[in-house]
Tab-separated table of C-alpha atoms in Angstrom:
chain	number	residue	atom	x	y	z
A	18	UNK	CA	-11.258	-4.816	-3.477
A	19	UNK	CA	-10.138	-7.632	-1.106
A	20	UNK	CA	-12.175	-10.845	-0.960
A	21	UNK	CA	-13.618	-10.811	2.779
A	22	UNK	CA	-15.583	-7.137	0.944
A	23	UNK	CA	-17.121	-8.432	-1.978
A	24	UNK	CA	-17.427	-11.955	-0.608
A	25	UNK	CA	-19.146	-11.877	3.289
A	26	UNK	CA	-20.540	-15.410	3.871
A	27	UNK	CA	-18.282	-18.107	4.285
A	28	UNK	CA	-17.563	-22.125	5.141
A	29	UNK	CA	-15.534	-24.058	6.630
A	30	UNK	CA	-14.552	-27.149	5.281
A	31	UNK	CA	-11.936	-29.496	6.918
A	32	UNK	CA	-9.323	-31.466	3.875
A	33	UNK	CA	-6.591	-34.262	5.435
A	34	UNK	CA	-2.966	-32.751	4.076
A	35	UNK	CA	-3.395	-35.087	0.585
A	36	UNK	CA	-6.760	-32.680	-0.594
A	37	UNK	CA	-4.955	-29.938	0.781
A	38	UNK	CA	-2.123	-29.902	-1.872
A	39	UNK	CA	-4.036	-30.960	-4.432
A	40	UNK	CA	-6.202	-27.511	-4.451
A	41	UNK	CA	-3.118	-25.629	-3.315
A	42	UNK	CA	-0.933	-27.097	-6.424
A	43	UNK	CA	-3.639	-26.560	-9.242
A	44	UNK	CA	-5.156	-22.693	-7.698
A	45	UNK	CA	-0.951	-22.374	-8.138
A	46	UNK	CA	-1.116	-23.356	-11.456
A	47	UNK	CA	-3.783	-21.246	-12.504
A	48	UNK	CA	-2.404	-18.005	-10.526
A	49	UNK	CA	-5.026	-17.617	-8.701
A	50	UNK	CA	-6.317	-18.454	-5.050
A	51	UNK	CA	-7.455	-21.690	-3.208
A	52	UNK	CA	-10.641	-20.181	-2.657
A	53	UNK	CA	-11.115	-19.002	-6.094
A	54	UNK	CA	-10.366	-22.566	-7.312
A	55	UNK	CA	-13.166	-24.021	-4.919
A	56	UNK	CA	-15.691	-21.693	-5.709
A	57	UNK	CA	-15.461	-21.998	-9.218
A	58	UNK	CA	-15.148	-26.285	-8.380
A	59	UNK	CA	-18.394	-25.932	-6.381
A	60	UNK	CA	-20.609	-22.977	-9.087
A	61	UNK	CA	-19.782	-25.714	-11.832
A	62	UNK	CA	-20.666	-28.630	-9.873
A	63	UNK	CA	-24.381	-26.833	-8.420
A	64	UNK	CA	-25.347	-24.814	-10.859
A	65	UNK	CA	-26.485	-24.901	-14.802
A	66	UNK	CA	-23.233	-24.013	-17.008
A	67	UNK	CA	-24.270	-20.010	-17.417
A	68	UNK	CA	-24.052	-19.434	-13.711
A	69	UNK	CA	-20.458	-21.187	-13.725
A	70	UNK	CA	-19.399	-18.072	-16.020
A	71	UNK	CA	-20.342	-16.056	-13.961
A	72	UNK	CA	-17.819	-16.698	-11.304
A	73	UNK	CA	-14.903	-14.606	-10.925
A	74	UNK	CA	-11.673	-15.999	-10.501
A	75	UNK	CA	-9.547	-14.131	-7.709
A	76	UNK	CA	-5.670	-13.709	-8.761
A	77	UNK	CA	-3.201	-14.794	-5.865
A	78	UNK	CA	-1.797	-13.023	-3.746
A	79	UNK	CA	1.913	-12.753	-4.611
A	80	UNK	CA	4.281	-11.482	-1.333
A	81	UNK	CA	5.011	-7.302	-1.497
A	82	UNK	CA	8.409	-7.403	-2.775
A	83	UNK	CA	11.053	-4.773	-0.625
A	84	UNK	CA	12.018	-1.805	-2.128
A	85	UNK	CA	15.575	-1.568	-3.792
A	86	UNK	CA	17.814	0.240	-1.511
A	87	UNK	CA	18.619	2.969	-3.751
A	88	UNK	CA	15.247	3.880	-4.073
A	89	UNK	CA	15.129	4.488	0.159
A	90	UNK	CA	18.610	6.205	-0.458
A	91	UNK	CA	16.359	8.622	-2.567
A	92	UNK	CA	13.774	8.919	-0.340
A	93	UNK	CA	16.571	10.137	2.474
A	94	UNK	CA	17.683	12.490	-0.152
A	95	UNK	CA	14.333	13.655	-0.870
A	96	UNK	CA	13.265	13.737	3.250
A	97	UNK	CA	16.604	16.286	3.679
A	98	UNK	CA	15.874	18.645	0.976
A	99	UNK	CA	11.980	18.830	2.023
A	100	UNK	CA	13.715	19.680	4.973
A	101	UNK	CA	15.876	21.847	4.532
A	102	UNK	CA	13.509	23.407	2.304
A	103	UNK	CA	11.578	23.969	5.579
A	104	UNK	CA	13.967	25.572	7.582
A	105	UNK	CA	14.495	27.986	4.501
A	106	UNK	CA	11.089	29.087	4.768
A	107	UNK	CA	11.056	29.624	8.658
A	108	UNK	CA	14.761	31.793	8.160
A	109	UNK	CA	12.330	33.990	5.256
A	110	UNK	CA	9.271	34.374	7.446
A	111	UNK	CA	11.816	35.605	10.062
A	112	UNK	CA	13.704	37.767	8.147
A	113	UNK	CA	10.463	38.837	6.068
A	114	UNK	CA	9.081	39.785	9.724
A	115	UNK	CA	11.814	41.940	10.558
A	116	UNK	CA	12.251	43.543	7.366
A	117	UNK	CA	8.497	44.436	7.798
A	118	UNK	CA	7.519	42.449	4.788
A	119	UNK	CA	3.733	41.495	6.280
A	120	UNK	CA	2.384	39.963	3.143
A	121	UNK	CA	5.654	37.724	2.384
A	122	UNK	CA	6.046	36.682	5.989
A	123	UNK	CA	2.220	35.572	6.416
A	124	UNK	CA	2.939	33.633	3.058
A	125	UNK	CA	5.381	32.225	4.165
A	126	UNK	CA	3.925	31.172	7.437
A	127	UNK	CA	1.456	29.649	6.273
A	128	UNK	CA	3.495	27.417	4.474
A	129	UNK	CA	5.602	26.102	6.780
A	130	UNK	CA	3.247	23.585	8.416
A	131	UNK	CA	2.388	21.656	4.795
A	132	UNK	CA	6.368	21.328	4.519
A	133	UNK	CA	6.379	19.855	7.996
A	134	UNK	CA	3.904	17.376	6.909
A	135	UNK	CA	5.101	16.932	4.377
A	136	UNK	CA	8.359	15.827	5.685
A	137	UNK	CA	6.398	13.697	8.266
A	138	UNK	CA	4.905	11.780	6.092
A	139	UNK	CA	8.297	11.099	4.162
A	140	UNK	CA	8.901	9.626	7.416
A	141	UNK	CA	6.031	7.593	7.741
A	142	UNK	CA	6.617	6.430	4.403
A	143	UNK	CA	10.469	5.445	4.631
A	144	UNK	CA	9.323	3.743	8.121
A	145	UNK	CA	7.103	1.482	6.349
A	146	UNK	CA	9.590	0.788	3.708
A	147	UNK	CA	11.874	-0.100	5.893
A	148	UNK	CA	9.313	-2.842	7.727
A	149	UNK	CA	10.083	-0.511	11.105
């Protein structure tokens, strides 16, 4: 759960570029973030040493790293068979239809719209990958 959840009131408090570092460079240190390192700065300054423990440290935030480009090469693979697995299924309900097959072909039509969204949200999930 992200900080602005768990955490709702806030301040604001204004550093010159010097202070600024300085809590940047040791939250760094300690992996974990600016605020984090203020908070826990402020609990053991206010309060009795028990409350101090009390306060969580919050890990930093570390940049999503992109996706290796053979794993999107699989996901292109995996977006054509799930569709071409589709068009199967619409050539069987057809030819399921005709052949007077009524239980296959309703089967099969009513699986044709979960592989559609299915390759949809292949889609949606290789656009994202992609940053697009």
């Amino acid at each position: 759960m992200s900080e602005k959840r768990k955490l709702k009131k806030s301040l604001l408090v204004r550093l010159d570029d010097e202070q600024y570092a300085c809590i940047i460079n040791h939250a760094r240190q300690r992996d974990i973030t600016a605020n984090s390192l203020v908070r826990e700065c402020l609990a053991g300054a206010l309060s009795p040493s028990d409350t101090y423990q009390k306060v969580k440290p919050v890990k930093a935030y570390s940049p999503r790293t992109p996706p290796k480009p053979e794993y999107i090469k699989e996901l292109y693979r995996l977006r054509e068979s799930t569709a071409e697995l589709c068009g199967a299924l619409v050539q069987y309900a057809i030819k399921s239809r005709q052949e007077g097959h009524v239980m296959a072909h309703a089967e099969a039509e009513s699986l044709i719209p979960d592989v559609r969204e299915a390759v949809r949200n292949l889609d949606r999930l290789r656009k994202k990958l992609e940053g697009k």
